[in-house]
Coordinates of C-alpha atoms in Angstrom, one line a residue:
M931 CA 0.0 -0.1 -0.1
Q932 CA 1.3 3.7 -0.8
L933 CA 0.4 5.2 2.0
H934 CA 0.9 8.9 0.5
S935 CA -1.2 8.6 -2.2
D936 CA -3.7 6.6 -0.8
I937 CA -4.6 8.8 2.8
K938 CA -7.3 11.0 1.9
P939 CA -9.4 13.5 4.5
I940 CA -13.1 12.7 4.8
S941 CA -13.8 16.2 3.2
W942 CA -12.0 14.9 -0.2
L943 CA -14.2 12.1 0.5
K944 CA -17.7 14.2 0.7
N945 CA -16.7 15.7 -2.4
N946 CA -15.3 12.3 -4.5
A947 CA -16.9 9.7 -3.4
K948 CA -17.2 8.3 -7.1
Q949 CA -13.7 8.4 -7.7
L950 CA -12.7 7.0 -4.1
I951 CA -14.7 4.1 -5.3
E952 CA -13.5 4.0 -9.1
T953 CA -9.9 4.0 -7.9
V954 CA -10.2 1.5 -4.9
A955 CA -12.2 -0.7 -7.4
E956 CA -9.7 -0.5 -10.0
T957 CA -6.3 -0.4 -8.5
G958 CA -7.2 -2.8 -5.4
N959 CA -5.4 -0.5 -3.1
P960 CA -7.2 0.3 0.0
M961 CA -7.3 3.6 0.7
V962 CA -7.5 5.1 4.7
I963 CA -10.2 8.4 5.5
T964 CA -8.6 10.5 7.9
Q965 CA -10.9 12.8 10.0
N966 CA -9.2 15.8 11.8
G967 CA -5.6 14.4 11.3
E968 CA -6.5 10.7 12.7
A969 CA -7.4 7.6 10.3
K970 CA -11.0 6.5 11.0
A971 CA -11.8 4.3 7.9
V972 CA -10.3 2.3 5.5
V973 CA -12.2 1.5 2.2
M974 CA -11.1 -1.5 0.1
N975 CA -12.8 -3.3 -2.8
V976 CA -14.6 -6.5 -2.4
K977 CA -11.6 -8.6 -4.3
A978 CA -9.3 -7.7 -1.3
Y979 CA -11.8 -7.7 1.4
D980 CA -13.5 -11.4 0.5
Q981 CA -9.4 -12.4 0.7
M982 CA -8.8 -10.9 4.1
Q983 CA -12.2 -12.7 5.5
E984 CA -10.5 -16.0 3.8
S985 CA -7.1 -15.3 5.3
L986 CA -8.7 -14.6 8.7
A987 CA -10.7 -17.3 8.8
L988 CA -7.2 -20.3 8.0
L989 CA -5.7 -17.7 10.9
R990 CA -8.5 -18.9 13.6
M991 CA -8.3 -23.0 12.4
L992 CA -4.8 -22.4 12.8
A993 CA -5.1 -20.8 16.3
D994 CA -7.9 -23.7 16.9
S995 CA -5.5 -26.6 16.6
A996 CA -2.4 -25.0 18.0
H997 CA -5.4 -25.1 20.9
D998 CA -6.6 -28.9 20.5
V999 CA -3.1 -29.5 20.2
E1000 CA -1.6 -27.5 23.5
A1001 CA -5.0 -29.3 24.7
G1002 CA -4.1 -33.2 24.0
Q1003 CA -7.3 -32.8 21.8
L1004 CA -6.0 -34.8 19.1
R1005 CA -7.2 -38.1 16.3
D1006 CA -5.5 -40.3 14.6
S1007 CA -5.3 -39.8 11.1
D1008 CA -6.3 -43.1 9.7
A1009 CA -9.5 -42.1 12.3
V1010 CA -9.7 -39.0 10.5
F1011 CA -9.7 -40.1 6.7
A1012 CA -12.3 -42.9 7.8
D1013 CA -14.8 -40.3 8.8
I1014 CA -13.7 -38.4 5.5
R1015 CA -14.3 -41.8 3.3
T1016 CA -17.7 -42.4 5.4
M1017 CA -19.0 -38.6 4.3
I1018 CA -18.6 -39.0 0.9
A1019 CA -20.1 -42.6 0.6
E1020 CA -23.2 -40.6 2.6
K1021 CA -22.5 -38.3 0.1
R1022 CA -22.5 -40.6 -2.8
N1023 CA -25.6 -42.7 -1.7
G1024 CA -27.8 -39.4 -1.1
R1025 CA -27.7 -39.6 2.3
G1026 CA -25.6 -36.9 3.4

């Protein structure tokens, strides 16, 4: 992110909302909106937002997995794969 060109005051936003949306959509770069000199909001395009949400979900799953390992809540890989095979078979047979 090029912060020198991607920070705009709220007064600029009020007069240039359409340009802001077009720029963010085209470049993929987020834009920081300031109020009284402080960063108050970030505007980003939908694709970047979706990617960020997917990344956060993966990080949460990793954190949950790490907690499970620390708590000793582990399953044998053979049992996990057996469950997966069962789920697939049930889907194929119209039960899932």
